[in-house]
Short mmCIF file of C-alpha atoms in Angstrom, two decimals:
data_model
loop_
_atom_site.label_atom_id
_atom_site.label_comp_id
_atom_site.label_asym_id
_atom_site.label_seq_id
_atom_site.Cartn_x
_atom_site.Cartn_y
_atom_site.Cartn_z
CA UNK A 1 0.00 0.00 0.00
CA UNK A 2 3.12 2.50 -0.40
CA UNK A 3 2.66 3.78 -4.30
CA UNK A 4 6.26 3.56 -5.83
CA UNK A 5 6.09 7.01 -8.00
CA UNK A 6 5.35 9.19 -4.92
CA UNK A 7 7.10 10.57 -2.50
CA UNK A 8 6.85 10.54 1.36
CA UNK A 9 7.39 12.26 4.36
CA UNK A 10 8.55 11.45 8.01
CA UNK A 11 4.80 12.52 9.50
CA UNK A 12 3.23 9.95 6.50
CA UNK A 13 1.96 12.36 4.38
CA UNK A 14 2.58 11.65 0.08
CA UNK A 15 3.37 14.26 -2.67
CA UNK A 16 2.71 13.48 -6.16
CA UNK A 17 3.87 15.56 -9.19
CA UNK A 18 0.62 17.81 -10.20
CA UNK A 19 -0.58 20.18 -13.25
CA UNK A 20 1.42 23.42 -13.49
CA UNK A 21 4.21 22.79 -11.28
CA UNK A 22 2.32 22.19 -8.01
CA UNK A 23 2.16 18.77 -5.80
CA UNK A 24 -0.67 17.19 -4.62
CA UNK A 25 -0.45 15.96 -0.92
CA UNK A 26 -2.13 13.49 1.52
CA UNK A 27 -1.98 11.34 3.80
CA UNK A 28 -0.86 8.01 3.82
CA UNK A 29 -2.95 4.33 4.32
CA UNK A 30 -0.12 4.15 7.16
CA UNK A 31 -1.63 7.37 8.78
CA UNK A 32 -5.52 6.94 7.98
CA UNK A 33 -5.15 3.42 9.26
CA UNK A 34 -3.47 4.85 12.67
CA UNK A 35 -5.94 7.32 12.87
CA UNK A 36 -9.02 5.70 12.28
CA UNK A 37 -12.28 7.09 11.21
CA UNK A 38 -11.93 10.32 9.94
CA UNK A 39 -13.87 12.94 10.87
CA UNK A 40 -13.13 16.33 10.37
CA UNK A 41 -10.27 18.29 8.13
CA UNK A 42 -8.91 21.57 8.34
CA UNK A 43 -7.09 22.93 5.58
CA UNK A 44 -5.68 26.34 4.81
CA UNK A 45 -7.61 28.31 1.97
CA UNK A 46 -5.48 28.72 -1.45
CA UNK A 47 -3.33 31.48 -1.25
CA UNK A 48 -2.24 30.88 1.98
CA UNK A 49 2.00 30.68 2.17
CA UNK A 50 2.81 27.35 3.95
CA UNK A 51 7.14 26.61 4.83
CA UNK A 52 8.36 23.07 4.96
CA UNK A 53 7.21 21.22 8.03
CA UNK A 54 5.30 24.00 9.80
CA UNK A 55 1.28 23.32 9.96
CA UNK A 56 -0.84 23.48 7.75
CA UNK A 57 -4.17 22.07 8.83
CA UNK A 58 -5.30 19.36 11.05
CA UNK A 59 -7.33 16.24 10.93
CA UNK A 60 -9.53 14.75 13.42
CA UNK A 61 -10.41 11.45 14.15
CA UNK A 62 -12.53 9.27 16.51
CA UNK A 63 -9.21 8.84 18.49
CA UNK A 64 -7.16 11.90 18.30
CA UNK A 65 -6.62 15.16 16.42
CA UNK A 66 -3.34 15.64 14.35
CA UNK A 67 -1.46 18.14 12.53
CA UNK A 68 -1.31 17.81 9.45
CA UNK A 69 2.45 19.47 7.66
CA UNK A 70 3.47 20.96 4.92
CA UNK A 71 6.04 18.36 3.39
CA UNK A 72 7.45 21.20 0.61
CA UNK A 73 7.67 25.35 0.98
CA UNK A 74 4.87 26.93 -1.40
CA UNK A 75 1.88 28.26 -1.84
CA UNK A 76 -1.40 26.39 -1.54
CA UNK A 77 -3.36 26.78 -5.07
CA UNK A 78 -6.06 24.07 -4.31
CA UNK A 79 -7.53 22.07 -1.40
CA UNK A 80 -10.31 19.36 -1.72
CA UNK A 81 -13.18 20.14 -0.75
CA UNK A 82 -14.65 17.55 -1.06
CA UNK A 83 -13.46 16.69 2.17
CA UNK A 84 -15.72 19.42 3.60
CA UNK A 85 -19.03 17.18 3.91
CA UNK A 86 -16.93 13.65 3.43
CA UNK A 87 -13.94 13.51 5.29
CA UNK A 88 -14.22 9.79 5.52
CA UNK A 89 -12.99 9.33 1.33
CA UNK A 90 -9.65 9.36 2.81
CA UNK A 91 -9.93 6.18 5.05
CA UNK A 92 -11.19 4.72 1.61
CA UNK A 93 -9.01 6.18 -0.78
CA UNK A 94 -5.88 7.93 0.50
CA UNK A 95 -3.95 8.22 -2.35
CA UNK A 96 -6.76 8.88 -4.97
CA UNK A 97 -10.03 11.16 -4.08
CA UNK A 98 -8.62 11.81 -0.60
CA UNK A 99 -5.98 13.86 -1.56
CA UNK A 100 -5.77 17.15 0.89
CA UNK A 101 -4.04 20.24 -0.69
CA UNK A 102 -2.39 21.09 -4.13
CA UNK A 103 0.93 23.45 -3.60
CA UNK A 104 2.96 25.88 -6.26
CA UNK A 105 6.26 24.67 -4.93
CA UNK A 106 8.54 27.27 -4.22
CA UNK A 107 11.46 25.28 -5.05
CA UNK A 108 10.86 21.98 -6.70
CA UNK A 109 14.13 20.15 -5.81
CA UNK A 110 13.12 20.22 -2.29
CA UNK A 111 10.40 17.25 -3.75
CA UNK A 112 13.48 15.04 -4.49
CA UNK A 113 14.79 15.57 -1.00
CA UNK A 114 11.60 13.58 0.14
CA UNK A 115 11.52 9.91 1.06
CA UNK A 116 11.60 7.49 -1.37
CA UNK A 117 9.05 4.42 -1.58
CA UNK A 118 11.58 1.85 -0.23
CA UNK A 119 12.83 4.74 2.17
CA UNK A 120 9.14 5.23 3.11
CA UNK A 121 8.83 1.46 3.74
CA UNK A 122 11.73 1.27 5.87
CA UNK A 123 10.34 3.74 8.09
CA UNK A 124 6.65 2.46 8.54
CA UNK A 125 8.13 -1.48 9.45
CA UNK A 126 10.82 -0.87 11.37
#
């Protein structure tokens, strides 16, 4: 359940290449699995100027509330929001319709400096 052509984050969020330069970013099945139902999701309108792991949002579930981070510097051009009336899609589809934010990357080889897959993989079994 870890997608080979994205890339990952320490705090199991994903970022996949999107139109115009931007990434798209969620969570992982790792992290909606840990967290349970999903209930609720904050996310910052577009426009709003997010830096490298600082918050950007939260999500709440039936156990907990957690931050959610910014995994590349930027500025958010989308969010889903979707998510607005039916948080739950990402419990069922993390990496597809779940999807959280879209961000104009301020620089875009800070992407490559994210986890790999197998790097990714390491992390979540070990």
């Amino acid at each position: 359940m870890i997608p080979e052509d994205l890339r990952y984050t320490a705090e199991h969020e994903w970022v996949a290449a999107a139109d115009g330069g931007a990434v798209r970013v969620g969570i992982t099945h790792f992290a909606q699995d840990a967290l349970g139902d999903i209930v609720y999701v904050q996310l910052p309108e577009p426009g709003a100027v997010v830096a490298a792991g600082e918050s950007l949002g939260e999500i709440e579930s039936t156990k907990s509330v957690s931050e959610l981070y910014a995994p590349v510097a930027g500025t958010v051009s989308a969010r889903n929001e979707v998510l607005a009336d039916t948080p739950e899609v990402i419990n069922t589809d993390p990496y597809g319709s779940g999807w959280l934010v879209e961000i104009a990357v301020a620089d875009p080889a800070a992407v490559d400096g994210l986890l790999t897959a197998d790097a990714y993989r390491e992390l979540t079994e070990s």
